[in-house]
Amino acid sequence: MKKIAVILSGCGVYDGAEIYESVLTLLQIAERGAESQCMAPNIDQMHVINHLTGEESGESRNVLVEAARLARGEIIDLATANADDYDALIIPGGFGAAKNLSDFAVKGPECSVNPDVVAFTQAMNKAGKPVGLICIAPAMTPILFGEGATCTIGNDADTAAAIEAMGGKHQDCCVSEIVTDEELKVVTTPAYMLAGSITEAASGIRKLVDQVIEMA
């Protein structure tokens, strides 16, 4: 049975992992007869957003502890994960990918990515294992996979320009499709960068999970 690592960035669209994207990913992995293992960095979130009002709450939360909500407690500290144990990796979106896994939300093309995320993702990539990135997570593509790596975040001009400025190649893509960098085995899909509903988000995520599992 193929084992897929899933890196979560908290719990909640505005300050963590996008919940629908994460659950759709886990569901499709299971539907395809593979096994998933959730993991997250053991760090503080950039900030906490009240999802009812959209405003900062002023409290402090831990990314791993919050992501454990999404994973029903079945989660490990990313720092302890070994790439040898997995056949592929998928990183769902949500602002957590741009606030907690990286600081893209604040620094744009000058951003950096969490060292544990870099180490694990690059170890997977070096071993020739496929990596899927969803929604805003593909903004990390140039840092994770190097100059010339191809990805999509849909068709948002500013985000696409930032990816190009970082050395990546952006390809416009509709919500129901995926973009695959065959050479690097990197698969991306826009999901809630474009989706107007959970069914629209699901259409691309299913294809991404299927492609990642087929390449594994």
CSV table of N, CA and C in Angstrom, one decimal, residues 58-202:
chain,number,residue,atom,x,y,z
A,58,GLY,N,-5.6,37.8,18.8
A,58,GLY,CA,-4.6,38.2,19.8
A,58,GLY,C,-4.1,37.1,20.6
A,59,GLU,N,-4.6,35.9,20.4
A,59,GLU,CA,-4.1,34.7,21.1
A,59,GLU,C,-3.0,34.0,20.3
A,60,SER,N,-2.4,33.0,21.0
A,60,SER,CA,-1.3,32.3,20.3
A,60,SER,C,-1.7,30.8,20.2
A,61,ARG,N,-1.4,30.2,19.1
A,61,ARG,CA,-1.7,28.8,18.9
A,61,ARG,C,-0.5,28.1,18.2
A,62,ASN,N,-0.4,26.8,18.4
A,62,ASN,CA,0.7,26.0,17.8
A,62,ASN,C,0.2,25.3,16.6
A,63,VAL,N,1.0,25.3,15.5
A,63,VAL,CA,0.6,24.7,14.2
A,63,VAL,C,0.3,23.2,14.3
A,64,LEU,N,1.2,22.5,15.0
A,64,LEU,CA,1.0,21.1,15.2
A,64,LEU,C,-0.2,20.7,16.0
A,65,VAL,N,-0.5,21.4,17.1
A,65,VAL,CA,-1.6,21.2,17.9
A,65,VAL,C,-2.9,21.5,17.2
A,66,GLU,N,-2.9,22.6,16.4
A,66,GLU,CA,-4.1,22.9,15.6
A,66,GLU,C,-4.4,21.9,14.5
A,67,ALA,N,-3.3,21.5,13.8
A,67,ALA,CA,-3.4,20.6,12.7
A,67,ALA,C,-3.9,19.2,13.2
A,68,ALA,N,-3.6,18.9,14.5
A,68,ALA,CA,-4.1,17.7,15.1
A,68,ALA,C,-5.6,17.6,15.1
A,69,ARG,N,-6.2,18.7,15.2
A,69,ARG,CA,-7.7,18.8,15.1
A,69,ARG,C,-8.2,18.2,13.8
A,70,LEU,N,-7.5,18.6,12.7
A,70,LEU,CA,-7.9,18.1,11.4
A,70,LEU,C,-7.6,16.7,11.2
A,71,ALA,N,-6.5,16.2,11.8
A,71,ALA,CA,-6.0,14.8,11.6
A,71,ALA,C,-6.6,13.9,12.7
A,72,ARG,N,-7.6,14.4,13.4
A,72,ARG,CA,-8.2,13.5,14.5
A,72,ARG,C,-7.1,13.0,15.4
A,73,GLY,N,-6.1,13.8,15.7
A,73,GLY,CA,-5.0,13.4,16.6
A,73,GLY,C,-4.0,12.5,16.0
A,74,GLU,N,-4.2,12.0,14.8
A,74,GLU,CA,-3.3,11.1,14.1
A,74,GLU,C,-2.3,11.9,13.3
A,75,ILE,N,-1.3,12.4,14.0
A,75,ILE,CA,-0.4,13.4,13.3
A,75,ILE,C,1.0,13.3,14.0
A,76,ILE,N,2.0,13.6,13.3
A,76,ILE,CA,3.4,13.6,13.8
A,76,ILE,C,4.1,14.9,13.6
A,77,ASP,N,5.1,15.2,14.4
A,77,ASP,CA,5.9,16.4,14.2
A,77,ASP,C,6.7,16.2,12.9
A,78,LEU,N,6.6,17.2,12.0
A,78,LEU,CA,7.3,17.1,10.8
A,78,LEU,C,8.8,16.9,10.9
A,79,ALA,N,9.4,17.5,12.0
A,79,ALA,CA,10.8,17.3,12.2
A,79,ALA,C,11.2,15.9,12.4
A,80,THR,N,10.3,15.0,12.8
A,80,THR,CA,10.6,13.6,13.1
A,80,THR,C,10.4,12.7,11.9
A,81,ALA,N,9.8,13.3,10.8
A,81,ALA,CA,9.4,12.5,9.6
A,81,ALA,C,10.6,12.1,8.8
A,82,ASN,N,10.6,10.9,8.3
A,82,ASN,CA,11.7,10.4,7.4
A,82,ASN,C,11.1,10.2,6.0
A,83,ALA,N,11.7,10.8,5.1
A,83,ALA,CA,11.2,10.7,3.7
A,83,ALA,C,11.3,9.3,3.2
A,84,ASP,N,12.2,8.4,3.7
A,84,ASP,CA,12.3,7.0,3.3
A,84,ASP,C,11.0,6.2,3.6
A,85,ASP,N,10.2,6.7,4.5
A,85,ASP,CA,9.0,6.0,4.9
A,85,ASP,C,7.8,6.3,4.0
A,86,TYR,N,7.9,7.2,3.1
A,86,TYR,CA,6.7,7.6,2.3
A,86,TYR,C,7.0,7.5,0.8
A,87,ASP,N,5.9,7.4,0.0
A,87,ASP,CA,6.0,7.2,-1.4
A,87,ASP,C,5.7,8.6,-2.1
A,88,ALA,N,5.0,9.5,-1.4
A,88,ALA,CA,4.7,10.8,-2.1
A,88,ALA,C,4.3,11.8,-1.0
A,89,LEU,N,4.2,13.0,-1.4
A,89,LEU,CA,3.9,14.1,-0.4
A,89,LEU,C,2.8,15.0,-1.0
A,90,ILE,N,1.9,15.4,-0.2
A,90,ILE,CA,0.9,16.5,-0.7
A,90,ILE,C,0.8,17.5,0.4
A,91,ILE,N,0.8,18.8,0.0
A,91,ILE,CA,0.6,19.9,0.9
A,91,ILE,C,-0.6,20.7,0.5
A,92,PRO,N,-1.7,20.6,1.3
A,92,PRO,CA,-2.9,21.4,1.0
A,92,PRO,C,-2.6,22.9,1.2
A,93,GLY,N,-3.6,23.7,0.8
A,93,GLY,CA,-3.4,25.2,0.9
A,93,GLY,C,-4.0,25.7,2.1
A,94,GLY,N,-4.6,26.9,2.0
A,94,GLY,CA,-5.0,27.7,3.1
A,94,GLY,C,-3.9,28.7,3.4
A,95,PHE,N,-4.2,29.8,4.1
A,95,PHE,CA,-3.3,30.8,4.4
A,95,PHE,C,-2.1,30.3,5.2
A,96,GLY,N,-2.3,29.2,5.9
A,96,GLY,CA,-1.2,28.6,6.7
A,96,GLY,C,0.0,28.3,5.9
A,97,ALA,N,-0.2,27.9,4.6
A,97,ALA,CA,0.9,27.6,3.8
A,97,ALA,C,1.7,28.8,3.5
A,98,ALA,N,1.1,30.0,3.5
A,98,ALA,CA,1.8,31.3,3.2
A,98,ALA,C,2.1,32.1,4.4
A,99,LYS,N,1.7,31.6,5.6
A,99,LYS,CA,1.9,32.3,6.9
A,99,LYS,C,2.7,31.5,7.9
A,100,ASN,N,2.5,30.1,7.8
A,100,ASN,CA,3.2,29.3,8.8
A,100,ASN,C,4.3,28.4,8.2
A,101,LEU,N,3.9,27.8,7.0
A,101,LEU,CA,5.0,26.9,6.4
A,101,LEU,C,6.0,27.8,5.7
A,102,SER,N,5.5,29.0,5.3
A,102,SER,CA,6.4,30.0,4.7
A,102,SER,C,6.0,31.4,5.2
A,103,ASP,N,6.7,32.5,4.7
A,103,ASP,CA,6.2,33.8,5.1
A,103,ASP,C,5.8,34.6,3.8
A,104,PHE,N,5.4,33.8,2.8
A,104,PHE,CA,5.0,34.4,1.5
A,104,PHE,C,3.9,35.4,1.6
A,105,ALA,N,3.0,35.2,2.6
A,105,ALA,CA,1.9,36.2,2.8
A,105,ALA,C,2.4,37.6,3.1
A,106,VAL,N,3.5,37.6,3.8
A,106,VAL,CA,4.1,38.9,4.3
A,106,VAL,C,5.2,39.4,3.3
A,107,LYS,N,6.0,38.5,2.9
A,107,LYS,CA,7.2,38.9,2.1
A,107,LYS,C,7.2,38.7,0.6
A,108,GLY,N,6.1,38.0,0.1
A,108,GLY,CA,6.0,37.8,-1.3
A,108,GLY,C,7.3,37.1,-1.9
A,109,PRO,N,7.8,37.6,-3.0
A,109,PRO,CA,9.0,36.9,-3.6
A,109,PRO,C,10.2,36.9,-2.8
A,110,GLU,N,10.3,37.7,-1.7
A,110,GLU,CA,11.4,37.7,-0.8
A,110,GLU,C,11.3,36.6,0.3
A,111,CYS,N,10.3,35.8,0.2
A,111,CYS,CA,9.9,34.9,1.3
A,111,CYS,C,10.9,33.8,1.6
A,112,SER,N,10.8,33.2,2.7
A,112,SER,CA,11.6,31.9,3.0
A,112,SER,C,10.6,30.9,3.4
A,113,VAL,N,11.0,29.6,3.4
A,113,VAL,CA,10.2,28.5,3.8
A,113,VAL,C,10.7,27.8,5.1
A,114,ASN,N,9.8,27.4,5.9
A,114,ASN,CA,10.2,26.7,7.2
A,114,ASN,C,11.2,25.6,6.8
A,115,PRO,N,12.4,25.5,7.6
A,115,PRO,CA,13.4,24.6,7.3
A,115,PRO,C,13.0,23.1,7.3
A,116,ASP,N,12.1,22.8,8.2
A,116,ASP,CA,11.6,21.4,8.2
A,116,ASP,C,10.8,21.0,7.0
A,117,VAL,N,10.0,22.0,6.5
A,117,VAL,CA,9.3,21.8,5.2
A,117,VAL,C,10.3,21.6,4.1
A,118,VAL,N,11.3,22.5,4.0
A,118,VAL,CA,12.3,22.4,3.0
A,118,VAL,C,13.0,21.1,3.0
A,119,ALA,N,13.5,20.7,4.2
A,119,ALA,CA,14.3,19.5,4.3
A,119,ALA,C,13.5,18.2,3.9
A,120,PHE,N,12.3,18.1,4.4
A,120,PHE,CA,11.4,16.9,4.1
A,120,PHE,C,11.1,16.9,2.6
A,121,THR,N,10.6,18.1,2.1
A,121,THR,CA,10.2,18.1,0.7
A,121,THR,C,11.3,17.8,-0.3
A,122,GLN,N,12.5,18.4,0.0
A,122,GLN,CA,13.6,18.2,-0.9
A,122,GLN,C,14.1,16.8,-0.8
A,123,ALA,N,14.0,16.2,0.4
A,123,ALA,CA,14.4,14.7,0.5
A,123,ALA,C,13.5,13.9,-0.3
A,124,MET,N,12.2,14.2,-0.3
A,124,MET,CA,11.3,13.4,-1.1
A,124,MET,C,11.6,13.6,-2.6
A,125,ASN,N,11.8,14.9,-3.0
A,125,ASN,CA,12.1,15.2,-4.4
A,125,ASN,C,13.4,14.5,-4.9
A,126,LYS,N,14.4,14.6,-4.0
A,126,LYS,CA,15.7,14.0,-4.4
A,126,LYS,C,15.6,12.5,-4.6
A,127,ALA,N,14.7,11.9,-3.8
A,127,ALA,CA,14.5,10.4,-4.0
A,127,ALA,C,13.6,10.1,-5.2
A,128,GLY,N,13.2,11.1,-5.9
A,128,GLY,CA,12.3,10.9,-7.1
A,128,GLY,C,10.9,10.6,-6.8
A,129,LYS,N,10.5,11.1,-5.6
A,129,LYS,CA,9.1,10.9,-5.2
A,129,LYS,C,8.2,12.1,-5.6
A,130,PRO,N,7.0,11.9,-6.0
A,130,PRO,CA,6.1,13.0,-6.4
A,130,PRO,C,5.6,13.9,-5.3
A,131,VAL,N,5.5,15.2,-5.6
A,131,VAL,CA,4.9,16.1,-4.6
A,131,VAL,C,3.8,16.9,-5.2
A,132,GLY,N,2.7,16.9,-4.4
A,132,GLY,CA,1.5,17.7,-4.9
A,132,GLY,C,1.3,18.9,-4.0
A,133,LEU,N,1.0,20.1,-4.6
A,133,LEU,CA,0.8,21.3,-3.8
A,133,LEU,C,-0.5,21.9,-4.3
A,134,ILE,N,-1.3,22.4,-3.3
A,134,ILE,CA,-2.7,22.8,-3.6
A,134,ILE,C,-2.9,24.3,-3.2
A,135,CYS,N,-3.7,25.0,-4.0
A,135,CYS,CA,-4.1,26.4,-3.7
A,135,CYS,C,-2.9,27.3,-3.7
A,136,ILE,N,-2.6,28.0,-2.5
A,136,ILE,CA,-1.5,28.9,-2.4
A,136,ILE,C,-0.2,28.2,-2.1
A,137,ALA,N,-0.2,26.9,-1.7
A,137,ALA,CA,1.0,26.2,-1.4
A,137,ALA,C,2.0,26.2,-2.6
A,138,PRO,N,1.6,26.2,-3.8
A,138,PRO,CA,2.5,26.2,-5.0
A,138,PRO,C,3.4,27.4,-5.0
A,139,ALA,N,3.1,28.5,-4.3
A,139,ALA,CA,3.9,29.7,-4.2
A,139,ALA,C,5.3,29.3,-3.6
A,140,MET,N,5.4,28.2,-2.9
A,140,MET,CA,6.7,27.8,-2.4
A,140,MET,C,7.5,27.0,-3.4
A,141,THR,N,7.0,26.7,-4.5
A,141,THR,CA,7.6,25.8,-5.5
A,141,THR,C,9.0,26.2,-5.9
A,142,PRO,N,9.3,27.5,-6.2
A,142,PRO,CA,10.7,27.9,-6.6
A,142,PRO,C,11.7,27.6,-5.5
A,143,ILE,N,11.3,27.8,-4.3
A,143,ILE,CA,12.2,27.6,-3.2
A,143,ILE,C,12.4,26.1,-2.9
A,144,LEU,N,11.4,25.4,-3.0
A,144,LEU,CA,11.5,23.9,-2.7
A,144,LEU,C,12.1,23.1,-3.9
A,145,PHE,N,11.9,23.5,-5.1
A,145,PHE,CA,12.4,22.7,-6.2
A,145,PHE,C,13.3,23.4,-7.2
A,146,GLY,N,13.6,24.7,-6.9
A,146,GLY,CA,14.6,25.4,-7.7
A,146,GLY,C,14.1,26.1,-8.9
A,147,GLU,N,15.0,26.9,-9.5
A,147,GLU,CA,14.6,27.7,-10.7
A,147,GLU,C,14.0,26.9,-11.8
A,148,GLY,N,13.0,27.4,-12.5
A,148,GLY,CA,12.4,26.8,-13.6
A,148,GLY,C,11.3,25.8,-13.3
A,149,ALA,N,11.1,25.5,-12.0
A,149,ALA,CA,10.0,24.6,-11.7
A,149,ALA,C,8.7,25.1,-12.1
A,150,THR,N,7.8,24.3,-12.7
A,150,THR,CA,6.5,24.8,-13.2
A,150,THR,C,5.4,24.4,-12.2
A,151,CYS,N,4.5,25.4,-12.0
A,151,CYS,CA,3.4,25.2,-11.1
A,151,CYS,C,2.3,26.1,-11.5
A,152,THR,N,1.1,26.0,-10.8
A,152,THR,CA,0.0,26.9,-11.0
A,152,THR,C,-0.6,27.3,-9.6
A,153,ILE,N,-1.1,28.5,-9.6
A,153,ILE,CA,-2.0,28.9,-8.4
A,153,ILE,C,-3.3,29.4,-9.0
A,154,GLY,N,-3.6,29.0,-10.3
A,154,GLY,CA,-4.8,29.4,-11.0
A,154,GLY,C,-4.5,30.5,-12.0
A,155,ASN,N,-5.0,31.7,-11.8
A,155,ASN,CA,-4.7,32.8,-12.7
A,155,ASN,C,-4.6,34.2,-12.0
A,156,ASP,N,-4.3,34.2,-10.7
A,156,ASP,CA,-4.1,35.5,-10.0
A,156,ASP,C,-2.7,36.1,-10.5
A,157,ALA,N,-2.8,37.2,-11.2
A,157,ALA,CA,-1.7,37.8,-11.8
A,157,ALA,C,-0.6,38.2,-10.8
A,158,ASP,N,-0.9,38.8,-9.7
A,158,ASP,CA,0.1,39.2,-8.7
A,158,ASP,C,0.8,38.0,-8.1
A,159,THR,N,0.1,37.0,-7.7
A,159,THR,CA,0.8,35.8,-7.2
A,159,THR,C,1.6,35.1,-8.2
A,160,ALA,N,1.1,35.0,-9.4
A,160,ALA,CA,1.9,34.4,-10.5
A,160,ALA,C,3.2,35.2,-10.8
A,161,ALA,N,3.1,36.5,-10.7
A,161,ALA,CA,4.3,37.4,-11.0
A,161,ALA,C,5.3,37.1,-9.9
A,162,ALA,N,4.8,37.0,-8.6
A,162,ALA,CA,5.7,36.7,-7.5
A,162,ALA,C,6.4,35.4,-7.7
A,163,ILE,N,5.7,34.4,-8.1
A,163,ILE,CA,6.3,33.1,-8.4
A,163,ILE,C,7.4,33.2,-9.5
A,164,GLU,N,7.1,33.9,-10.6
A,164,GLU,CA,8.1,34.1,-11.6
A,164,GLU,C,9.3,34.9,-11.1
A,165,ALA,N,9.0,35.9,-10.3
A,165,ALA,CA,10.1,36.7,-9.7
A,165,ALA,C,11.1,35.8,-8.9
A,166,MET,N,10.5,34.7,-8.3
A,166,MET,CA,11.3,33.8,-7.5
A,166,MET,C,12.1,32.8,-8.3
A,167,GLY,N,11.8,32.8,-9.6
A,167,GLY,CA,12.5,31.9,-10.5
A,167,GLY,C,11.6,30.7,-11.0
A,168,GLY,N,10.4,30.7,-10.5
A,168,GLY,CA,9.5,29.6,-11.0
A,168,GLY,C,8.8,29.9,-12.3
A,169,LYS,N,8.2,28.9,-12.9
A,169,LYS,CA,7.4,29.1,-14.1
A,169,LYS,C,6.0,28.9,-13.8
A,170,HIS,N,5.2,30.0,-13.9
A,170,HIS,CA,3.7,29.8,-13.6
A,170,HIS,C,2.9,29.5,-14.9
A,171,GLN,N,2.0,28.6,-14.7
A,171,GLN,CA,1.1,28.3,-15.8
A,171,GLN,C,-0.3,28.5,-15.4
A,172,ASP,N,-1.1,29.3,-16.1
A,172,ASP,CA,-2.5,29.5,-15.8
A,172,ASP,C,-3.3,28.2,-15.9
A,173,CYS,N,-4.3,28.1,-15.0
A,173,CYS,CA,-5.0,26.8,-14.9
A,173,CYS,C,-6.4,27.0,-14.4
A,174,CYS,N,-7.4,26.3,-14.9
A,174,CYS,CA,-8.7,26.4,-14.4
A,174,CYS,C,-8.9,25.5,-13.1
A,175,VAL,N,-9.9,25.8,-12.4
A,175,VAL,CA,-10.1,25.1,-11.1
A,175,VAL,C,-10.2,23.6,-11.1
A,176,SER,N,-10.6,23.1,-12.2
A,176,SER,CA,-10.8,21.6,-12.3
A,176,SER,C,-9.6,20.9,-12.9
A,177,GLU,N,-8.6,21.6,-13.2
A,177,GLU,CA,-7.4,21.0,-13.8
A,177,GLU,C,-6.2,21.0,-12.9
A,178,ILE,N,-5.1,20.3,-13.4
A,178,ILE,CA,-3.8,20.3,-12.7
A,178,ILE,C,-2.7,20.7,-13.6
A,179,VAL,N,-1.6,21.1,-13.1
A,179,VAL,CA,-0.4,21.3,-13.9
A,179,VAL,C,0.7,20.4,-13.3
A,180,THR,N,1.3,19.7,-14.2
A,180,THR,CA,2.4,18.7,-13.8
A,180,THR,C,3.7,19.1,-14.4
A,181,ASP,N,4.7,19.2,-13.5
A,181,ASP,CA,6.1,19.3,-14.0
A,181,ASP,C,6.6,17.9,-14.0
A,182,GLU,N,6.6,17.3,-15.2
A,182,GLU,CA,6.9,15.9,-15.4
A,182,GLU,C,8.3,15.6,-14.9
A,183,GLU,N,9.3,16.5,-15.2
A,183,GLU,CA,10.7,16.2,-14.8
A,183,GLU,C,10.9,16.2,-13.3
A,184,LEU,N,10.3,17.1,-12.6
A,184,LEU,CA,10.4,17.2,-11.2
A,184,LEU,C,9.4,16.4,-10.4
A,185,LYS,N,8.4,15.9,-11.1
A,185,LYS,CA,7.3,15.2,-10.5
A,185,LYS,C,6.6,16.1,-9.4
A,186,VAL,N,6.3,17.3,-9.9
A,186,VAL,CA,5.5,18.3,-9.0
A,186,VAL,C,4.2,18.5,-9.7
A,187,VAL,N,3.1,18.3,-8.9
A,187,VAL,CA,1.7,18.5,-9.4
A,187,VAL,C,1.1,19.6,-8.6
A,188,THR,N,0.4,20.5,-9.3
A,188,THR,CA,-0.3,21.6,-8.6
A,188,THR,C,-1.7,21.8,-9.1
A,189,THR,N,-2.6,22.4,-8.3
A,189,THR,CA,-3.9,22.7,-8.7
A,189,THR,C,-4.4,23.9,-7.9
A,190,PRO,N,-5.3,24.8,-8.5
A,190,PRO,CA,-5.7,26.0,-7.9
A,190,PRO,C,-6.6,25.9,-6.7
A,191,ALA,N,-7.5,24.9,-6.7
A,191,ALA,CA,-8.5,24.7,-5.6
A,191,ALA,C,-9.1,26.0,-5.2
A,192,TYR,N,-9.1,26.4,-3.9
A,192,TYR,CA,-9.8,27.6,-3.5
A,192,TYR,C,-9.1,29.0,-3.9
A,193,MET,N,-8.0,28.9,-4.7
A,193,MET,CA,-7.6,30.1,-5.3
A,193,MET,C,-8.6,30.6,-6.4
A,194,LEU,N,-9.4,29.6,-6.8
A,194,LEU,CA,-10.4,29.8,-7.8
A,194,LEU,C,-11.8,29.3,-7.5
A,195,ALA,N,-11.8,28.2,-6.6
A,195,ALA,CA,-13.1,27.5,-6.4
A,195,ALA,C,-14.2,28.4,-5.8
A,196,GLY,N,-15.4,28.2,-6.3
A,196,GLY,CA,-16.5,28.9,-5.7
A,196,GLY,C,-17.3,28.0,-4.8
A,197,SER,N,-17.0,26.7,-4.8
A,197,SER,CA,-17.7,25.8,-4.0
A,197,SER,C,-16.8,24.6,-3.6
A,198,ILE,N,-17.3,23.8,-2.7
A,198,ILE,CA,-16.5,22.6,-2.3
A,198,ILE,C,-16.4,21.6,-3.5
A,199,THR,N,-17.4,21.5,-4.3
A,199,THR,CA,-17.4,20.6,-5.4
A,199,THR,C,-16.4,21.0,-6.5
A,200,GLU,N,-16.3,22.3,-6.7
A,200,GLU,CA,-15.2,22.9,-7.6
A,200,GLU,C,-13.8,22.6,-7.1
A,201,ALA,N,-13.6,22.8,-5.8
A,201,ALA,CA,-12.3,22.5,-5.2
A,201,ALA,C,-12.0,21.0,-5.3
A,202,ALA,N,-13.0,20.2,-5.1
A,202,ALA,CA,-12.8,18.7,-5.2
A,202,ALA,C,-12.4,18.3,-6.6
